XYZ file of C-alpha atoms in Angstrom:
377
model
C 49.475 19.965 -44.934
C 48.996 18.781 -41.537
C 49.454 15.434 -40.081
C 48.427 15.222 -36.588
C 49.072 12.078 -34.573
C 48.490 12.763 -30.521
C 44.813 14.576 -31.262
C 41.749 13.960 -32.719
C 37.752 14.486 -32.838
C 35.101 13.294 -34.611
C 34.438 15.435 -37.948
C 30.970 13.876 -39.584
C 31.747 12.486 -43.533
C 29.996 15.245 -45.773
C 26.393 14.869 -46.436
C 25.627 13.051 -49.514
C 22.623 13.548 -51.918
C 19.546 11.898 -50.001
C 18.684 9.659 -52.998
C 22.472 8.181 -53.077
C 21.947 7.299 -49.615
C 22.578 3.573 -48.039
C 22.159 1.976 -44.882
C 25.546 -0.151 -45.241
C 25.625 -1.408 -42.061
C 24.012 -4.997 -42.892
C 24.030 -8.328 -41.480
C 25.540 -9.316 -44.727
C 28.630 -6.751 -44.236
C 28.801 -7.674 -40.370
C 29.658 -11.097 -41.572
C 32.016 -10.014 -44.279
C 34.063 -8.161 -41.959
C 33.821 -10.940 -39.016
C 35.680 -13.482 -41.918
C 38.471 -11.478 -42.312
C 39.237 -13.636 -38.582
C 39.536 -16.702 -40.490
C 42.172 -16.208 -43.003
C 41.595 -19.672 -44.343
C 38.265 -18.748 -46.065
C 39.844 -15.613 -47.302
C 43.293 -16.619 -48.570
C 42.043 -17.354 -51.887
C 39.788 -14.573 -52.496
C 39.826 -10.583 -51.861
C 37.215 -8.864 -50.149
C 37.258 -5.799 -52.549
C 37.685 -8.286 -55.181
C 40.763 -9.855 -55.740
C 41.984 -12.360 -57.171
C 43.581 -15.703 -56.082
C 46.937 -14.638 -55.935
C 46.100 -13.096 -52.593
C 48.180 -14.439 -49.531
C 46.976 -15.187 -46.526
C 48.058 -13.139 -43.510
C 47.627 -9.790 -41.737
C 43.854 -8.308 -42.983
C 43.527 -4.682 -43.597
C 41.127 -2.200 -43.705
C 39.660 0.455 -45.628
C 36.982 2.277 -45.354
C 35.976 5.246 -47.792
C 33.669 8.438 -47.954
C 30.198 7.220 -49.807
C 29.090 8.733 -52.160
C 32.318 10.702 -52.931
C 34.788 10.685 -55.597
C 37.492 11.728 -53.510
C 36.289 8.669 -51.517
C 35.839 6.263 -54.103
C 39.265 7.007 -56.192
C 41.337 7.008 -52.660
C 39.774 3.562 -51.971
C 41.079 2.102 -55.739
C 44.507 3.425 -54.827
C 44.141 1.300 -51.565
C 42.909 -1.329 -53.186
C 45.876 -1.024 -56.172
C 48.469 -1.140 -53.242
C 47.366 -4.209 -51.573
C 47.148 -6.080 -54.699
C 50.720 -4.936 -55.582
C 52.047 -6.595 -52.117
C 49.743 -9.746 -52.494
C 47.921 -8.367 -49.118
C 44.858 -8.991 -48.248
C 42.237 -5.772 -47.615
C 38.292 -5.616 -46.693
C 36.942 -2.358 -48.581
C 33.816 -0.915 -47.635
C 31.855 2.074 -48.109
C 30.845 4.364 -45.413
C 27.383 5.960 -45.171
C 26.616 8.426 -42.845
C 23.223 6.336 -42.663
C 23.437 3.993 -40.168
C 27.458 3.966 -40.234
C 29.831 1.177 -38.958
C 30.319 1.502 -35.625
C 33.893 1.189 -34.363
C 33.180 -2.054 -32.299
C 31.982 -3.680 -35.695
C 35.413 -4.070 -36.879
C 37.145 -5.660 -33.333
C 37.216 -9.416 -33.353
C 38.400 -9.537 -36.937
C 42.056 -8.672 -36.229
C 42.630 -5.997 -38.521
C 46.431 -5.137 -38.594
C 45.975 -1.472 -39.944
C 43.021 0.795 -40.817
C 42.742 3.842 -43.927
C 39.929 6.149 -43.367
C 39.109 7.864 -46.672
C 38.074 11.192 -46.969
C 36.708 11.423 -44.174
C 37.247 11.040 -40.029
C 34.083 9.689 -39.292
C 31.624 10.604 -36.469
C 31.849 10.957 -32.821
C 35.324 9.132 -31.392
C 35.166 6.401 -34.015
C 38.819 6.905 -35.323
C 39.799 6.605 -31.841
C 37.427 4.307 -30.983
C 39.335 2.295 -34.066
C 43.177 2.926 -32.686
C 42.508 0.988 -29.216
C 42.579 -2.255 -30.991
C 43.791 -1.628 -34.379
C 47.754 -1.140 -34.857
C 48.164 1.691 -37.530
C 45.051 3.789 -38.150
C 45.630 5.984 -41.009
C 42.693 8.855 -41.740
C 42.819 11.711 -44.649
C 40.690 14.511 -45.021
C 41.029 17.848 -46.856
C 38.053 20.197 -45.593
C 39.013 23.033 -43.672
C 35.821 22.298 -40.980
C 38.062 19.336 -40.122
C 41.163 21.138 -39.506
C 39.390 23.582 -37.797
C 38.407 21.282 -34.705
C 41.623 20.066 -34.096
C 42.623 22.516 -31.281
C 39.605 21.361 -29.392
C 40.495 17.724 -29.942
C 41.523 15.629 -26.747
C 44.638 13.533 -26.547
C 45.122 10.220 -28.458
C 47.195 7.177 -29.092
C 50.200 7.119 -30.763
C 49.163 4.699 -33.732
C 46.657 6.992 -34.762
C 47.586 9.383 -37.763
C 45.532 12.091 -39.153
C 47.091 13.687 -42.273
C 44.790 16.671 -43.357
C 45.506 18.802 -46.676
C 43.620 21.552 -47.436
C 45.141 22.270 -50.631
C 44.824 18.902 -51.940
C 41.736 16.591 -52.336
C 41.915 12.851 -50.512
C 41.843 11.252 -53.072
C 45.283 12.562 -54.236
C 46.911 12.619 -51.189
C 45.908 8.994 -50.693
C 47.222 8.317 -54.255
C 50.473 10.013 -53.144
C 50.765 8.388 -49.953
C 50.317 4.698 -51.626
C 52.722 5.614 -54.239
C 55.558 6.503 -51.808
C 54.853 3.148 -50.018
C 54.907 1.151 -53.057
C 58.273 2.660 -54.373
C 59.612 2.287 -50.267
C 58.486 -1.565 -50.783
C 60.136 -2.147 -54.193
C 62.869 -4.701 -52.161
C 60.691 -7.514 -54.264
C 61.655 -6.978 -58.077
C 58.955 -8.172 -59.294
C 57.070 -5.247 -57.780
C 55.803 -3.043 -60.912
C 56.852 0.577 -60.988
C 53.747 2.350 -59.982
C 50.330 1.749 -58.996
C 48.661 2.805 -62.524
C 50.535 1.955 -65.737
C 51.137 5.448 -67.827
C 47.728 5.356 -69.455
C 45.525 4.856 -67.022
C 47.461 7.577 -64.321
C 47.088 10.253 -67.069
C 43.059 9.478 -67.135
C 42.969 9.367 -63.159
C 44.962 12.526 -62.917
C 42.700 13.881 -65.539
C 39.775 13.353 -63.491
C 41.089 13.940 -60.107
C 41.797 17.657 -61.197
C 38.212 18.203 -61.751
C 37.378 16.329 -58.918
C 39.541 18.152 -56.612
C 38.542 21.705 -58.158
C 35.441 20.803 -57.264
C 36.196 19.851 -53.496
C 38.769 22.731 -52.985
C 36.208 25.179 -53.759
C 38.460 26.713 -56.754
C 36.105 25.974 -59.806
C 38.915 27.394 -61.909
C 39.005 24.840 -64.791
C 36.992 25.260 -67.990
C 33.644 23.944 -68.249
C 34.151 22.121 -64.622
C 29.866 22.440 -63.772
C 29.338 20.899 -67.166
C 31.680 18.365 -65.892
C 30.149 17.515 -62.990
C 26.905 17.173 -64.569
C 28.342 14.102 -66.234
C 30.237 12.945 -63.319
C 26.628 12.788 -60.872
C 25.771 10.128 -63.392
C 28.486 8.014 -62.408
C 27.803 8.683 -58.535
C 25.415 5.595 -58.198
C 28.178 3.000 -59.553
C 30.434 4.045 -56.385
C 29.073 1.014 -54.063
C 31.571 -1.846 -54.102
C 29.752 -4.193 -52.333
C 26.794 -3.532 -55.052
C 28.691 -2.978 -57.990
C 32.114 -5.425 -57.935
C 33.068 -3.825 -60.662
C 33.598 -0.060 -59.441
C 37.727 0.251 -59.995
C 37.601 -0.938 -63.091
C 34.611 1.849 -64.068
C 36.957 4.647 -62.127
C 39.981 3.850 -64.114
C 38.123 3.836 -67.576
C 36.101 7.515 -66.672
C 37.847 10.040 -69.020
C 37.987 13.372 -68.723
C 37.179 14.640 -72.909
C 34.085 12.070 -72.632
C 32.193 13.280 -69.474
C 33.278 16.953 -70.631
C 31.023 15.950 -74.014
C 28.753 14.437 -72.024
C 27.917 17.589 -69.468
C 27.509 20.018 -72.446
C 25.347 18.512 -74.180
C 23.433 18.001 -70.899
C 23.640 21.840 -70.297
C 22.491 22.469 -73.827
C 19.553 20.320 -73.567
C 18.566 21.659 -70.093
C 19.033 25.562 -71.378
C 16.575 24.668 -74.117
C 14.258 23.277 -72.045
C 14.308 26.348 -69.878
C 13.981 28.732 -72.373
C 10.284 27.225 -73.535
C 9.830 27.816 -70.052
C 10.437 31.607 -69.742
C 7.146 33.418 -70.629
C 5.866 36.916 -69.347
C 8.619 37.489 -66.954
C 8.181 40.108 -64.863
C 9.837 43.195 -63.521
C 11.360 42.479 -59.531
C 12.735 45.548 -57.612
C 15.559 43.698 -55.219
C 15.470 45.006 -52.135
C 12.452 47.166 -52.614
C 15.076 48.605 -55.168
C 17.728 48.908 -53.149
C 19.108 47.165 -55.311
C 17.950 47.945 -58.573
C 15.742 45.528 -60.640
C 15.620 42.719 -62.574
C 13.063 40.305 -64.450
C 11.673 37.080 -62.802
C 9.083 34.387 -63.324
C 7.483 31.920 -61.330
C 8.628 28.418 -61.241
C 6.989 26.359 -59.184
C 6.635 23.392 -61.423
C 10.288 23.615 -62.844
C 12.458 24.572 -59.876
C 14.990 21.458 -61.200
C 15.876 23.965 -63.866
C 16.002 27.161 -61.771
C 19.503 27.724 -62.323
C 19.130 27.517 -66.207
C 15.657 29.785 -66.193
C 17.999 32.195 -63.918
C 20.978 32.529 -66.048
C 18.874 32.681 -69.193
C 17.088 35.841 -67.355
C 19.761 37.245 -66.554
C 21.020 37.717 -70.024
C 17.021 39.529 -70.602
C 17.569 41.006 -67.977
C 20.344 43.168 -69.016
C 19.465 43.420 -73.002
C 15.966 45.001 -71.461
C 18.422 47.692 -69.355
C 17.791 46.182 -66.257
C 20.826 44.090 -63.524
C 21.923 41.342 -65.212
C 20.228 39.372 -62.863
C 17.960 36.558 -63.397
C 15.198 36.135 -60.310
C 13.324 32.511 -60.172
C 10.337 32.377 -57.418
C 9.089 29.183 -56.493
C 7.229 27.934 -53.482
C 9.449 25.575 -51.078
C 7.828 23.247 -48.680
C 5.743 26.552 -47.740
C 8.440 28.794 -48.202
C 8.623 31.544 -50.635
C 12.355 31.096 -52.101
C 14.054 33.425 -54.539
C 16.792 32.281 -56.903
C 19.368 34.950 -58.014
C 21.389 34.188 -61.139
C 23.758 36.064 -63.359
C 26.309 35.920 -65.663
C 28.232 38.728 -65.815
C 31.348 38.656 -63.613
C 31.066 42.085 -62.255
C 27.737 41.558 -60.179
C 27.651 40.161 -56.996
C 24.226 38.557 -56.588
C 25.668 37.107 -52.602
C 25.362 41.184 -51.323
C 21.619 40.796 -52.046
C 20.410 37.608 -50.567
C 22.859 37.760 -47.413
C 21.259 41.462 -46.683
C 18.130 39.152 -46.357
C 18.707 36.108 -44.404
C 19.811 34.032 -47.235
C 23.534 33.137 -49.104
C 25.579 31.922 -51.917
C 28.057 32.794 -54.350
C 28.292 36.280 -56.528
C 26.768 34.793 -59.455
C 24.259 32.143 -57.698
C 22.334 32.706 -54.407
C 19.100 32.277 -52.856
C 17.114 33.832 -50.297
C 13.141 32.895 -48.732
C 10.946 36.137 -48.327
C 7.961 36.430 -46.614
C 4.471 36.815 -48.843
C 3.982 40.618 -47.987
C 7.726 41.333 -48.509
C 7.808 39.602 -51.916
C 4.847 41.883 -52.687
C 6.631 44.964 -52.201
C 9.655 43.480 -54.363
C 6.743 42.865 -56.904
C 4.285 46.227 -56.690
C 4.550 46.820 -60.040
């Protein structure tokens, strides 16, 4: 782990899906921030959705990666902490859509700032420290580690604690844990920010979510998982949806597990009625050997189930185990490899041609008279 104080650069919040996409930046949330100035409207009533037993004093701020679950769980252990300590905090999503700008957040007189999985763009943490007190930012992608030696010189209230081998949302869980057990002067403090029940189910979930964002993809059934868990991805608004930490803490892991299989099952079904008269590909001009394929041009939201479903004819017909779906792409001819089987590397193929991926999912655009040499028979 890395926690850099004197440097930083802007890293851009990862892209999220284009239909989860919000322009947060409102006249409505301009106001909501500008309020946290008067703390006599606010004493009574949190932000993120407190309740009354909120004091008035300092405001804080947190601001979290939208639509991300690493975003979304780090901003309920923020918002868990400040409830603990009766403090009151302004949470708000981020969009890379028309995003906050730093001077949006000046004249409310924010005594400390969290950034949640993510840095934001440009100089905007920076841009936050000159008139914030303690601006706090975590990350865990390597591309944002990777620009800190070109990062210029910054203040000394501005922290940037980046772990690679841990997702943001558990180091921010961590990192609110440690405080609340550093603050327990006040007995009446409870011993942790989740009771035993509900850290088990956040835990649960976090592993998935952070085998996901690590790039590991080492626990069982974690894509069926997932499948689930983009269901959930439109509830992650709190300003929208007032009611998002309470949804986080009740998603179990055994449920959305259920859930994403039978999802998969359905969706393999559907692609098998799909497969007819596949035909023979030679990858590579047979380079690198051959394979069956089909056209998909009205189905490509099931490519990756008519691929690995190929695949598996594929190798019963003595072919690769390799499952090629063809489908037309805003006038591009794109080629989806698929397999199954754990000793083929499907990534060789479509990098030798312009294209990328993983060994048992990758993709690759040909040109019309190239495909037709792949296709000759």
């Amino acid at each position: 782990m890395l926690r850099h104080r004197r440097n930083l650069g802007g890293v851009s919040s990862t892209a999220a899906a284009s239909s989860l996409r919000r322009a947060f930046r409102s006249a409505a949330s301009l106001e909501a921030i500008l309020s946290l100035s008067h703390p006599s409207k606010t004493s009574s009533s949190s932000s993120s959705g407190g309740g009354g037993d909120q004091e008035a004093g300092p405001a804080h701020l947190a601001l979290y990666n939208y639509p991300t679950f690493a975003g979304a769980y780090a901003a309920l252990a923020a918002d868990l902490f400040h409830r603990r300590l009766r403090r009151r905090l302004l949470v708000l999503p981020f969009s890379s859509v028309e995003p906050f700008r730093a001077e949006d957040f000046r004249a409310a007189g924010f005594h400390s700032c969290y950034l949640l999985d993510f840095i934001g763009p440009g100089n905007f943490a920076l841009e936050l420290s000159r008139f914030i007190p303690s601006v706090v930012a975590f990350d865990h992608r390597k591309s944002t580690l990777a620009r800190i030696p070109q990062l210029g010189r910054c203040l000394s209230n501005l922290e940037l604690r980046i772990d690679t081998g841990k997702c943001s949302a558990r180091a921010v869980l961590d990192y609110f844990s440690e405080k609340l057990a550093g603050a327990k002067s006040e007995s009446e403090l409870p011993e942790n920010l989740l009771c035993q029940e509900d850290g088990e189910r956040v835990l649960n979930v976090l592993k998935y979510v952070e085998d996901a964002d690590l790039r590991r993809w080492q626990l069982p059934n974690t894509r069926e998982f997932h499948m689930a868990l983009r269901d959930e991805r439109a509830k992650l608004n709190c300003v929208t949806n007032p009611h998002v930490f309470e949804q986080l803490l009740e998603l179990d892991v055994s449920e959305l597990l259920a859930r994403g299989e039978s999802f998969a099952q359905n969706r393999l079904e559907a692609a098998r009625k799909l497969i007819c008269n596949p035909f023979k590909m030679h990858l590579g001009r047979g380079l690198y050997g051959e394979c069956l394929a089909i056209r998909a041009d009205r189905n490509t939201e099931l490519s990756h189930e008519i691929g690995l479903e190929l695949s598996q004819m594929s190798a019963a017909a003595g072919l690769r185990p390799i499952g090629a779906v063809v489908f037309m792409q805003r006038g591009i001819l794109k080629i989806c490899l698929r397999t199954m089987d754990n000793t083929t590397n499907t990534a060789e193929i479509a990098k030798a041609y312009g294209g990328g991926g993983k060994p048992s999912s990758s993709s690759l655009a040909l040109r019309m008279d190239e495909f037709n040499a792949w296709t000759r028979d």
